[in-house]
Amino acid sequence: MEDTREEIHRVGHRRFVGGADNYWDAISELQFRFLVDQGLAPSETLVDVACGSLRGGARFIRYLDPDCYLGIDKHVELIIYGVATELGIRAYREKRPRFVVSDCFEFDKFQANPVFGIAQSLFTHLCADEVESCLSKLNSVAAPGCRHFAYTRSQMEDFGARTGWKSQYIGEWNHPRAQKMIEYVIR
Ligand SMILES: C[S@@+](CC[C@H](N)C(=O)[O-])C[C@H]1O[C@@H](n2cnc3c(N)ncnc32)[C@H](O)[C@@H]1O
């Protein structure tokens, strides 16, 4: 069976995360504009949950101050392609983004307390237990007032309540594939 490294090389990192169409730039910009409109400031720490090949990450890293971007994903290969081709080594050295490779949401490895979080195109890939694990582990490291965003379906409100977040359904956020957004605010 083809391993992940070979598959990413064969199909390309953009197509692997589902973005090898006209939507790559649009979804990159959408994530970035959305969080800036929500109040993300350059000095604030952001965790990009399932950052993949930095579709949003490259925009966030360039905008944020050094050391303020935290990216976590289960595929190291996607992060490598993201840094090498979407971000570039100069910005990597200047902004010092930090990455954790994990498939079980080990946010504690950052040893940081994010104020903003986003999980773009993640929760529809996870089972209910994994969504709860993600929200629960993020809740335990999040800074007071932390706000986490994920596009989702209605059951996401229940996940939030069970894992200590106050949910606010946002719904439409101009996603080209009509995905919806929910905001989790730490209690
Ligand atoms: C559709 S891609 C979205 C990536 C990125 N957020 C973006 O907007 O391009 C889904 C990502 O979720 C990651 N992923 C899936 N399950 C995960 C898990 N349990 N822990 C961390 N990352 C996971 C995949 O490796 C992939 O990068």
Short mmCIF file of C-alpha atoms and ligand atoms in Angstrom, two decimals:
data_model
loop_
_atom_site.label_atom_id
_atom_site.label_comp_id
_atom_site.label_asym_id
_atom_site.label_seq_id
_atom_site.Cartn_x
_atom_site.Cartn_y
_atom_site.Cartn_z
CA MET A 1 0.00 0.00 0.00
CA GLU A 2 1.24 3.48 -0.91
CA ASP A 3 2.48 5.37 2.11
CA THR A 4 1.51 8.96 2.87
CA ARG A 5 4.86 10.38 1.80
CA GLU A 6 4.56 8.81 -1.66
CA GLU A 7 0.93 9.81 -2.04
CA ILE A 8 1.60 13.47 -1.18
CA HIS A 9 4.49 13.48 -3.64
CA ARG A 10 2.35 11.90 -6.36
CA VAL A 11 -0.80 14.00 -6.03
CA GLY A 12 0.76 17.17 -4.62
CA HIS A 13 0.28 18.64 -1.16
CA ARG A 14 -2.54 20.94 -2.26
CA ARG A 15 -4.59 18.17 -3.81
CA PHE A 16 -3.87 15.89 -0.82
CA VAL A 17 -5.67 18.30 1.53
CA GLY A 18 -8.44 18.80 -1.01
CA GLY A 19 -7.37 22.15 -2.34
CA ALA A 20 -5.98 21.60 -5.83
CA ASP A 21 -8.65 23.70 -7.42
CA ASN A 22 -9.50 27.37 -7.63
CA TYR A 23 -10.36 27.30 -3.94
CA TRP A 24 -6.83 27.10 -2.49
CA ASP A 25 -6.22 30.86 -2.52
CA ALA A 26 -9.85 31.62 -1.70
CA ILE A 27 -9.90 29.37 1.38
CA SER A 28 -6.51 30.67 2.46
CA GLU A 29 -7.77 34.24 2.30
CA LEU A 30 -11.13 33.30 3.81
CA GLN A 31 -9.54 31.83 6.96
CA PHE A 32 -7.19 34.77 7.32
CA ARG A 33 -9.79 37.51 6.79
CA PHE A 34 -12.26 35.75 9.04
CA LEU A 35 -9.95 35.63 12.05
CA VAL A 36 -8.62 39.15 11.52
CA ASP A 37 -12.23 40.37 11.36
CA GLN A 38 -12.86 38.45 14.58
CA GLY A 39 -10.10 40.45 16.22
CA LEU A 40 -6.90 38.40 15.79
CA ALA A 41 -4.02 40.82 16.42
CA PRO A 42 -0.39 40.22 15.33
CA SER A 43 0.77 39.87 18.94
CA GLU A 44 -1.70 37.10 19.80
CA THR A 45 -0.97 33.39 19.82
CA LEU A 46 -2.95 31.30 17.35
CA VAL A 47 -3.18 27.53 17.17
CA ASP A 48 -3.98 26.17 13.69
CA VAL A 49 -5.47 22.74 14.40
CA ALA A 50 -4.74 20.37 11.49
CA CYS A 51 -2.63 23.00 9.75
CA GLY A 52 -1.83 20.66 6.86
CA SER A 53 0.31 22.38 4.21
CA LEU A 54 -0.35 25.85 5.65
CA ARG A 55 -3.20 26.89 3.36
CA GLY A 56 -4.23 29.30 6.07
CA GLY A 57 -1.01 28.95 8.01
CA ALA A 58 1.24 30.76 5.53
CA ARG A 59 -1.06 33.81 5.69
CA PHE A 60 -1.27 33.69 9.47
CA ILE A 61 2.48 33.26 9.94
CA ARG A 62 3.32 36.28 7.78
CA TYR A 63 0.80 38.40 9.70
CA LEU A 64 1.62 37.30 13.25
CA ASP A 65 4.60 38.34 15.32
CA PRO A 66 7.47 35.86 15.69
CA ASP A 67 6.66 32.78 17.82
CA CYS A 68 2.88 33.47 17.75
CA TYR A 69 1.85 30.74 15.28
CA LEU A 70 1.33 27.17 16.49
CA GLY A 71 0.52 24.49 13.93
CA ILE A 72 -0.41 20.90 14.68
CA ASP A 73 -1.03 18.11 12.16
CA LYS A 74 -0.66 14.35 12.02
CA HIS A 75 1.35 14.35 8.75
CA VAL A 76 4.85 15.76 9.00
CA GLU A 77 5.11 15.59 5.21
CA LEU A 78 2.34 18.17 4.79
CA ILE A 79 4.07 20.58 7.13
CA ILE A 80 7.37 20.15 5.29
CA TYR A 81 5.76 20.88 1.91
CA GLY A 82 3.88 23.79 3.46
CA VAL A 83 7.01 25.42 4.86
CA ALA A 84 9.08 24.77 1.74
CA THR A 85 6.57 25.78 -0.92
CA GLU A 86 3.75 27.86 0.62
CA LEU A 87 5.63 29.82 3.29
CA GLY A 88 9.27 29.88 2.27
CA ILE A 89 12.40 29.52 4.35
CA ARG A 90 12.95 33.25 4.80
CA ALA A 91 9.56 33.75 6.49
CA TYR A 92 10.08 30.53 8.44
CA ARG A 93 13.32 31.86 9.88
CA GLU A 94 11.93 35.33 10.52
CA LYS A 95 8.61 34.34 12.13
CA ARG A 96 9.67 31.11 13.89
CA PRO A 97 6.34 29.23 13.61
CA ARG A 98 6.17 26.21 15.89
CA PHE A 99 4.85 22.82 14.87
CA VAL A 100 3.78 19.66 16.64
CA VAL A 101 3.27 16.44 14.71
CA SER A 102 0.55 14.49 16.45
CA ASP A 103 -2.64 12.61 15.66
CA CYS A 104 -4.03 12.90 19.20
CA PHE A 105 -4.10 16.68 19.79
CA GLU A 106 -1.08 17.04 22.06
CA PHE A 107 -1.44 20.80 22.46
CA ASP A 108 0.50 20.66 25.73
CA LYS A 109 3.68 20.04 23.70
CA PHE A 110 3.63 23.69 22.57
CA GLN A 111 3.94 24.82 26.18
CA ALA A 112 1.90 27.87 25.19
CA ASN A 113 -1.58 29.20 25.87
CA PRO A 114 -3.28 30.22 22.61
CA VAL A 115 -5.79 33.04 22.53
CA PHE A 116 -7.25 32.04 19.14
CA GLY A 117 -7.72 28.67 17.49
CA ILE A 118 -9.01 27.50 14.14
CA ALA A 119 -9.74 24.02 12.83
CA GLN A 120 -10.45 24.42 9.11
CA SER A 121 -11.74 21.31 7.33
CA LEU A 122 -10.93 18.99 10.22
CA PHE A 123 -14.02 18.02 12.17
CA THR A 124 -15.83 16.45 9.22
CA HIS A 125 -12.87 14.01 8.99
CA LEU A 126 -13.11 12.95 12.64
CA CYS A 127 -15.39 10.67 14.63
CA ALA A 128 -17.29 12.11 17.59
CA ASP A 129 -14.77 10.84 20.18
CA GLU A 130 -11.92 12.54 18.32
CA VAL A 131 -13.78 15.87 18.13
CA GLU A 132 -14.40 15.73 21.87
CA SER A 133 -10.79 14.81 22.54
CA CYS A 134 -9.59 17.75 20.42
CA LEU A 135 -11.86 20.28 22.14
CA SER A 136 -11.15 18.90 25.60
CA LYS A 137 -7.36 18.98 25.20
CA LEU A 138 -7.46 22.44 23.68
CA ASN A 139 -9.61 23.65 26.55
CA SER A 140 -6.96 22.58 29.04
CA VAL A 141 -4.20 24.76 27.49
CA ALA A 142 -6.24 27.69 26.14
CA ALA A 143 -5.68 31.16 27.57
CA PRO A 144 -8.52 32.87 29.44
CA GLY A 145 -10.86 34.33 26.83
CA CYS A 146 -9.60 31.96 24.14
CA ARG A 147 -11.84 31.70 21.07
CA HIS A 148 -11.69 28.68 18.80
CA PHE A 149 -13.37 28.46 15.40
CA ALA A 150 -14.43 25.44 13.38
CA TYR A 151 -16.86 24.99 10.56
CA THR A 152 -19.31 22.36 11.48
CA ARG A 153 -22.78 20.90 11.78
CA SER A 154 -25.29 21.37 14.58
CA GLN A 155 -23.95 18.60 16.83
CA MET A 156 -20.81 20.70 17.30
CA GLU A 157 -22.74 22.74 19.83
CA ASP A 158 -23.16 19.60 21.96
CA PHE A 159 -19.48 18.75 21.65
CA GLY A 160 -18.61 22.23 22.86
CA ALA A 161 -20.93 22.04 25.86
CA ARG A 162 -19.58 18.64 26.90
CA THR A 163 -15.97 19.80 26.74
CA GLY A 164 -16.24 23.10 28.58
CA TRP A 165 -16.75 25.60 25.75
CA LYS A 166 -19.59 28.05 25.22
CA SER A 167 -20.79 27.63 21.63
CA GLN A 168 -21.99 30.33 19.30
CA TYR A 169 -23.19 29.20 15.89
CA ILE A 170 -22.02 31.54 13.12
CA GLY A 171 -23.19 29.51 10.12
CA GLU A 172 -22.54 31.18 6.79
CA TRP A 173 -19.04 32.69 6.39
CA ASN A 174 -18.83 32.79 2.59
CA HIS A 175 -17.09 29.43 2.25
CA PRO A 176 -17.07 28.43 -1.46
CA ARG A 177 -18.35 24.94 -0.61
CA ALA A 178 -20.99 26.29 1.80
CA GLN A 179 -19.28 24.89 4.91
CA LYS A 180 -20.57 26.48 8.09
CA MET A 181 -18.67 27.98 11.03
CA ILE A 182 -19.08 27.75 14.81
CA GLU A 183 -17.28 29.74 17.50
CA TYR A 184 -16.20 28.19 20.81
CA VAL A 185 -15.41 30.63 23.60
CA ILE A 186 -13.68 29.34 26.72
CA ARG A 187 -15.95 29.54 29.77
C1 LIG B 1 -8.76 18.90 4.66
S1 LIG B 1 -7.19 19.04 5.44
C2 LIG B 1 -7.24 20.74 6.00
C3 LIG B 1 -5.87 21.29 6.32
C4 LIG B 1 -5.83 22.80 6.64
N1 LIG B 1 -6.58 23.12 7.83
C5 LIG B 1 -6.30 23.62 5.46
O1 LIG B 1 -7.17 24.45 5.59
O2 LIG B 1 -5.76 23.37 4.35
C6 LIG B 1 -7.40 18.10 6.92
C7 LIG B 1 -6.12 17.99 7.72
O3 LIG B 1 -6.42 17.31 8.94
C8 LIG B 1 -5.28 16.58 9.31
N2 LIG B 1 -5.71 15.63 10.34
C9 LIG B 1 -6.65 14.67 10.23
N3 LIG B 1 -6.81 14.02 11.40
C10 LIG B 1 -5.96 14.60 12.29
C11 LIG B 1 -5.64 14.38 13.67
N4 LIG B 1 -6.25 13.43 14.38
N5 LIG B 1 -4.71 15.16 14.25
C12 LIG B 1 -4.09 16.14 13.53
N6 LIG B 1 -4.33 16.39 12.22
C13 LIG B 1 -5.25 15.63 11.61
C14 LIG B 1 -4.80 16.01 7.99
O4 LIG B 1 -3.46 15.57 8.04
C15 LIG B 1 -5.00 17.21 7.07
O5 LIG B 1 -3.86 18.01 7.04
#
